[in-house]
Amino acid sequence: MDIVDRIKELREKIEYHNKKYYEEDTPEIGDYEYDLMLRELKDLEQQYPELATPESPTKKVGGKAKRGAKKIAHDVPMLSLDDRFSREEVAEFIAKIQNEVKDPVFIVEYKIDGLAVALRYRDGKFLEGMTRGDGVSYGEDITENLKMIDSVPLRMHEKLPYLEVRGEVYMNNEVFEAVNERQEEIGAKIFANPRNCAAGTMRQLDPNVVAERDLSILVFNLQAVQGKEFTSHAETLDWLTAQGFPVPKYFKCTKEEEVWDAITLIGETRGDLPFGIDGAVVKLDNLADREKLGASSKVPRWAIAYKYPPEEKATKVLHIEVNVGRTGRLTPLAILEPVRLAGTTVSRASLHNQDQIDRLDIRIGDTVIVRKAAEIIPEIVRVIKDQRPEGTVPFQIPDRCPVCGAPAFRGDNVADIRCSGINCPAQLARLIIHFASRGAMDIEGLGPAAVHSLMEKGYLKDIADIYYLKNHREEFVANGITPRPRKKVASDARPQKQKENPYQSSTDNLLTAIELSKDQNLERLINGFGIPNIGKHTGRILEENFPDLDAIAKIRYDKYKQLKDKEKQLRKERNKIEKTLKTSASPEDLERLNEVNKQLREVEKERKANGDIKGIGEVGIKAISDFFSEPQTKAILERLEKAGVNLKSRSSSNVMDNRLEGATFVLTGTLPTMSREEATRLIEEHGGRVVASLSGKTTYLLAGENPGGKLAKAQSLNVEVITEDKLMAMLV
Ligand code: IVH
């Protein structure tokens, strides 16, 4: 591999792993391997400075030593809590403490479901913050991210020399829903619950993302303090509140009964909280007593966590709705008889995908058990089969999009079913944005804002409409494409030349960019169609192997399957004949063998014409075939062609298939529909050759009206004479 390629490969790999690590929170390789790649790239760029570019990941912050966050040592280990699951177990804990401590007071708090953090303050100012890390020696430095959280106080009111508090960074349920909606909109990872989202956000290294995601904090323990004395936990919480720290609500109890009541109350009202909790924490209030009791290597002896069983209720599936998201994903949604559950009324539950429906065998009319996953998201746990009414049938997500009717299908190795309709309103905006994006038709100025605005006003109903926007130039010049308030010109400004309408240049820039994009290659156009599983790479393969979009649009999956079967049969037959030929060679067998071989060659050619090309798999062929056999696709292609969008391949070979390979043609006379140039191109595109004069080696004379002397010559040379019709028949 040469240097240029290696550099390119390294950059692509590093960018990919940056994305996995920083954005998706799902790294695929270790730090060591990553560091080695970055080092090799740096060395190469130093050795060949002419190949260095400002976009290289070696030059960007994301790719620097930031990976693998800085570590900060814990002064005191960040412990976890022992879990309790029943009243008896809680009572046991209370009794034990009461045995060892005189008149203990207990504090009951929410156990907030987020990411454990420690914050340090020096002289009243926020110094640094860290995650739990290994819990014992080190946490990861998340100082910059913590500064982006509004509820983290950067200053305390009392300027004590030193303070460390511990708490939980979490995400409000509402914020979580909004983040996921946004993720879905941009086609990014959907987070399973607010906790994962909060943790993933804090762990990634761009503080701006933290700022965007609106996280919160609750502080539940004063870990270390200089310059102040406290005797009880409740006292510390009240003081922390006065210093500006958000602190969870707490219940002060002395008797076991009171503790249990507090736990029950928290449990009953947890659905009304704006954030998720994963239990209640019971703590001994007196700090000196805590000290005395101490801790094991993992958990303190003075506190426990009570875990609530998830609340479950029975209800009925009234209906199953299938919704189409902006990304075209079909999501089944169970419409339920409304039921109160953990604080809210639940009337719908996502069924996620067909696999989930099949696994639980959920049918319309079933009585089901619902609960809230991760405290907030309603889910169906199981079906009560013996309450199933008669006559129900298994539920199947339709194979047509409920919004536009186009085929919906399941991609390779994924559970999701997606709509493939090019015009589906549910996903049109996303498709148009993709079509105009850099990797596709690269239309500058046609980004999300312009697309949404043009769609809202009814100018864009499909991708072909882009090329007819020029008909509305005057309206855009008058009103703008994405109206923005115009800047006022100061009244004392010097009188100016009559200024051009500000919308005129932006309109013309966009219309010019659109015109220029008509000339893009087929690879980009195909990528722009957003066919599932068909991107730029497949676009290139198609462009290299077909002369134009017309030929690509003829790919049919059914035909391809038939041909594959036929080939299998023919091969079987050939093997059989070959076996027989080993013992006795009859002329019939030989003739049949020839025939089989001929048919095999034909099948192969036809298979290629139906998309069976190296680099395109069966899933790809199916997706292409489904897309192009849609009537709405045909209509759009026609309008693109009419608008002058390039639909021809630019690839060097331009050979569609080789079904005319080895054949030489001579043309004579006037053909009924084609010019000689057209006929020549057609023959060449299929691997044939066109020569000027006839000889004994000529395969065909393609003759039209007034063939002249060539016809007689061909006959005398025993060259087969064909008409245009025959030629066309050879090519279908
Ligand atoms: S007290 C020494 N109080 O739960 C024990 N922890 O499973 C300090 N948590 O690591 C923990 N809410 O991140 C305490 N009100 C609360 C809590 C709480 C959530 C988390 C915390 C801890 C984990 C233990």
CSV table of C-alpha atoms in Angstrom, one decimal, residues 22-248:
chain,number,residue,atom,x,y,z
A,22,TYR,CA,-16.6,10.4,21.8
A,23,GLU,CA,-20.1,10.6,20.4
A,24,GLU,CA,-21.5,7.1,20.7
A,25,ASP,CA,-20.0,6.1,24.0
A,26,THR,CA,-19.4,2.7,22.5
A,27,PRO,CA,-15.6,2.3,21.9
A,28,GLU,CA,-14.6,-0.6,19.8
A,29,ILE,CA,-10.8,-0.6,20.4
A,30,GLY,CA,-8.5,-0.1,23.3
A,31,ASP,CA,-6.6,3.1,24.0
A,32,TYR,CA,-3.3,1.5,23.2
A,33,GLU,CA,-4.3,0.4,19.7
A,34,TYR,CA,-5.8,3.8,19.1
A,35,ASP,CA,-2.7,5.6,20.3
A,36,LEU,CA,-0.6,3.5,18.0
A,37,MET,CA,-2.6,4.5,14.9
A,38,LEU,CA,-2.5,8.2,15.9
A,39,ARG,CA,1.2,8.0,16.4
A,40,GLU,CA,1.8,6.3,13.0
A,41,LEU,CA,-0.3,9.0,11.3
A,42,LYS,CA,1.6,11.8,13.0
A,43,ASP,CA,4.9,10.3,12.0
A,44,LEU,CA,3.8,10.0,8.4
A,45,GLU,CA,2.5,13.5,8.3
A,46,GLN,CA,5.8,14.7,9.7
A,47,GLN,CA,7.8,12.7,7.1
A,48,TYR,CA,5.6,13.9,4.2
A,49,PRO,CA,4.5,17.4,5.2
A,50,GLU,CA,3.0,17.9,1.7
A,51,LEU,CA,0.3,15.3,2.6
A,52,ALA,CA,-0.7,17.0,5.9
A,53,THR,CA,-4.0,18.7,5.9
A,54,PRO,CA,-5.7,20.9,8.5
A,55,GLU,CA,-8.7,18.5,8.6
A,56,SER,CA,-6.5,15.6,9.7
A,57,PRO,CA,-7.5,14.1,13.0
A,58,THR,CA,-4.0,14.8,14.3
A,59,LYS,CA,-4.9,18.5,14.1
A,60,LYS,CA,-8.2,18.3,15.7
A,61,VAL,CA,-9.0,18.5,19.4
A,62,GLY,CA,-11.1,15.4,19.3
A,63,GLY,CA,-8.2,13.2,18.3
A,64,LYS,CA,-5.7,14.5,20.8
A,65,ALA,CA,-4.5,13.1,24.1
A,66,LYS,CA,-7.9,13.9,25.5
A,67,ARG,CA,-8.9,10.3,24.8
A,68,GLY,CA,-8.7,8.4,28.1
A,69,ALA,CA,-9.7,11.2,30.5
A,70,LYS,CA,-7.3,12.4,33.1
A,71,LYS,CA,-7.6,10.7,36.4
A,72,ILE,CA,-8.0,12.2,39.9
A,73,ALA,CA,-7.2,10.2,43.1
A,74,HIS,CA,-10.0,9.6,45.6
A,75,ASP,CA,-9.1,10.6,49.2
A,76,VAL,CA,-11.9,8.4,50.5
A,77,PRO,CA,-13.2,5.5,48.4
A,78,MET,CA,-16.6,6.0,46.8
A,79,LEU,CA,-18.6,3.2,48.2
A,80,SER,CA,-21.7,1.6,47.1
A,81,LEU,CA,-24.7,0.5,49.2
A,82,ASP,CA,-26.0,-2.8,50.4
A,83,ASP,CA,-29.4,-3.6,48.9
A,84,ARG,CA,-32.5,-4.6,50.8
A,85,PHE,CA,-35.6,-5.9,49.1
A,86,SER,CA,-38.2,-6.4,51.9
A,87,ARG,CA,-39.6,-4.7,55.0
A,88,GLU,CA,-38.0,-7.6,57.1
A,89,GLU,CA,-34.6,-6.9,55.7
A,90,VAL,CA,-35.0,-3.2,56.4
A,91,ALA,CA,-36.2,-3.9,59.9
A,92,GLU,CA,-33.2,-6.1,60.5
A,93,PHE,CA,-30.9,-3.3,59.6
A,94,ILE,CA,-32.7,-0.8,61.9
A,95,ALA,CA,-32.6,-3.3,64.8
A,96,LYS,CA,-28.9,-3.9,64.3
A,97,ILE,CA,-28.1,-0.2,64.4
A,98,GLN,CA,-30.4,0.3,67.4
A,99,ASN,CA,-28.4,-2.4,69.1
A,100,GLU,CA,-25.1,-0.7,68.6
A,101,VAL,CA,-26.1,3.0,68.8
A,102,LYS,CA,-28.2,4.7,71.5
A,103,ASP,CA,-31.4,6.3,70.2
A,104,PRO,CA,-30.4,6.4,66.5
A,105,VAL,CA,-32.1,8.8,64.1
A,106,PHE,CA,-32.5,7.7,60.5
A,107,ILE,CA,-32.7,9.7,57.4
A,108,VAL,CA,-34.6,8.3,54.4
A,109,GLU,CA,-33.8,9.8,50.9
A,110,TYR,CA,-34.4,9.2,47.3
A,111,LYS,CA,-31.9,6.9,45.7
A,112,ILE,CA,-31.3,9.0,42.5
A,113,ASP,CA,-30.7,7.0,39.4
A,114,GLY,CA,-27.8,8.7,37.7
A,115,LEU,CA,-24.0,8.9,37.7
A,116,ALA,CA,-22.1,9.2,41.0
A,117,VAL,CA,-19.8,12.2,41.2
A,118,ALA,CA,-17.6,13.9,43.7
A,119,LEU,CA,-17.1,17.7,43.7
A,120,ARG,CA,-14.2,19.5,45.4
A,121,TYR,CA,-14.2,23.2,46.5
A,122,ARG,CA,-11.2,25.3,47.6
A,123,ASP,CA,-11.7,28.6,49.3
A,124,GLY,CA,-15.4,28.5,48.3
A,125,LYS,CA,-14.7,28.0,44.6
A,126,PHE,CA,-15.3,24.9,42.5
A,127,LEU,CA,-12.0,23.2,42.0
A,128,GLU,CA,-12.5,19.9,40.4
A,129,GLY,CA,-14.9,17.0,39.9
A,130,MET,CA,-14.7,13.3,39.2
A,131,THR,CA,-16.6,10.2,38.5
A,132,ARG,CA,-16.5,7.1,40.7
A,133,GLY,CA,-14.0,5.4,38.4
A,134,ASP,CA,-12.7,2.3,40.1
A,135,GLY,CA,-14.3,3.6,43.3
A,136,VAL,CA,-11.2,3.0,45.3
A,137,SER,CA,-8.2,4.8,44.0
A,138,TYR,CA,-9.1,7.0,41.0
A,139,GLY,CA,-12.1,8.7,39.3
A,140,GLU,CA,-12.1,10.3,35.9
A,141,ASP,CA,-11.7,14.0,35.7
A,142,ILE,CA,-15.0,15.6,34.6
A,143,THR,CA,-14.4,19.1,35.9
A,144,GLU,CA,-15.2,20.8,32.6
A,145,ASN,CA,-18.3,18.9,32.0
A,146,LEU,CA,-19.6,19.6,35.5
A,147,LYS,CA,-19.1,23.3,35.0
A,148,MET,CA,-21.7,23.0,32.2
A,149,ILE,CA,-24.4,21.8,34.6
A,150,ASP,CA,-26.4,24.8,35.8
A,151,SER,CA,-27.2,23.4,39.2
A,152,VAL,CA,-23.5,22.8,40.0
A,153,PRO,CA,-22.6,25.9,42.1
A,154,LEU,CA,-19.3,27.3,41.0
A,155,ARG,CA,-19.1,29.3,44.3
A,156,MET,CA,-20.3,28.7,47.8
A,157,HIS,CA,-21.6,31.4,50.0
A,158,GLU,CA,-19.2,30.6,52.9
A,159,LYS,CA,-15.6,30.4,51.7
A,160,LEU,CA,-14.4,27.4,53.6
A,161,PRO,CA,-10.8,26.4,52.9
A,162,TYR,CA,-11.8,22.9,51.6
A,163,LEU,CA,-14.9,20.9,50.9
A,164,GLU,CA,-15.8,17.6,49.1
A,165,VAL,CA,-19.4,16.6,48.4
A,166,ARG,CA,-20.8,13.6,46.7
A,167,GLY,CA,-23.9,13.4,44.6
A,168,GLU,CA,-25.6,12.2,41.6
A,169,VAL,CA,-25.7,13.7,38.1
A,170,TYR,CA,-29.0,12.9,36.4
A,171,MET,CA,-31.3,13.9,33.6
A,172,ASN,CA,-34.9,15.0,34.0
A,173,ASN,CA,-37.4,12.7,32.3
A,174,GLU,CA,-38.6,15.6,30.1
A,175,VAL,CA,-35.1,16.5,29.0
A,176,PHE,CA,-34.4,12.9,28.2
A,177,GLU,CA,-37.4,12.6,25.9
A,178,ALA,CA,-36.3,15.7,24.1
A,179,VAL,CA,-32.7,14.5,23.7
A,180,ASN,CA,-33.9,11.2,22.3
A,181,GLU,CA,-36.3,13.0,19.9
A,182,ARG,CA,-33.4,15.0,18.7
A,183,GLN,CA,-31.2,11.9,18.4
A,184,GLU,CA,-33.9,10.2,16.3
A,185,GLU,CA,-34.1,13.3,14.1
A,186,ILE,CA,-30.4,13.3,13.3
A,187,GLY,CA,-30.3,9.5,13.0
A,188,ALA,CA,-28.1,9.1,16.1
A,189,LYS,CA,-28.1,6.6,18.9
A,190,ILE,CA,-31.3,6.4,21.0
A,191,PHE,CA,-30.5,6.2,24.7
A,192,ALA,CA,-32.3,3.4,26.7
A,193,ASN,CA,-33.1,5.5,29.7
A,194,PRO,CA,-32.2,8.9,31.4
A,195,ARG,CA,-29.5,7.3,33.4
A,196,ASN,CA,-27.6,5.9,30.4
A,197,CYS,CA,-28.0,9.2,28.7
A,198,ALA,CA,-26.7,11.2,31.7
A,199,ALA,CA,-23.7,8.8,32.1
A,200,GLY,CA,-22.9,8.7,28.4
A,201,THR,CA,-23.1,12.5,28.2
A,202,MET,CA,-20.8,13.0,31.2
A,203,ARG,CA,-18.3,10.5,29.9
A,204,GLN,CA,-17.9,12.0,26.5
A,205,LEU,CA,-15.3,14.7,26.3
A,206,ASP,CA,-16.9,17.7,24.6
A,207,PRO,CA,-18.4,20.0,27.3
A,208,ASN,CA,-20.6,21.7,24.7
A,209,VAL,CA,-22.6,18.5,24.4
A,210,VAL,CA,-23.1,18.5,28.2
A,211,ALA,CA,-24.3,22.1,27.9
A,212,GLU,CA,-26.8,21.1,25.2
A,213,ARG,CA,-28.2,18.1,27.1
A,214,ASP,CA,-29.3,20.0,30.2
A,215,LEU,CA,-28.2,17.7,33.1
A,216,SER,CA,-28.9,18.3,36.8
A,217,ILE,CA,-27.2,17.3,40.1
A,218,LEU,CA,-28.4,16.4,43.6
A,219,VAL,CA,-25.9,16.3,46.4
A,220,PHE,CA,-26.5,13.8,49.1
A,221,ASN,CA,-23.3,13.6,51.2
A,222,LEU,CA,-20.8,16.0,52.7
A,223,GLN,CA,-17.7,13.9,52.3
A,224,ALA,CA,-15.0,16.2,53.8
A,225,VAL,CA,-14.9,19.7,55.2
A,226,GLN,CA,-12.4,22.1,56.7
A,227,GLY,CA,-13.3,25.0,58.8
A,228,LYS,CA,-16.6,23.8,60.0
A,229,GLU,CA,-18.0,21.1,62.3
A,230,PHE,CA,-21.2,19.1,61.9
A,231,THR,CA,-22.8,16.6,64.1
A,232,SER,CA,-25.6,15.2,61.9
A,233,HIS,CA,-26.3,14.4,58.2
A,234,ALA,CA,-29.5,16.4,58.3
A,235,GLU,CA,-27.5,19.4,59.5
A,236,THR,CA,-25.1,19.0,56.6
A,237,LEU,CA,-27.9,18.8,54.1
A,238,ASP,CA,-29.5,21.9,55.4
A,239,TRP,CA,-26.2,23.8,55.4
A,240,LEU,CA,-25.4,22.6,51.8
A,241,THR,CA,-28.8,23.9,50.7
A,242,ALA,CA,-27.9,27.3,52.2
A,243,GLN,CA,-24.7,27.2,50.3
A,244,GLY,CA,-26.5,26.8,47.0
A,245,PHE,CA,-26.3,23.0,46.5
A,246,PRO,CA,-29.4,21.2,45.4
A,247,VAL,CA,-30.1,18.5,47.9
A,248,PRO,CA,-32.8,15.7,47.8
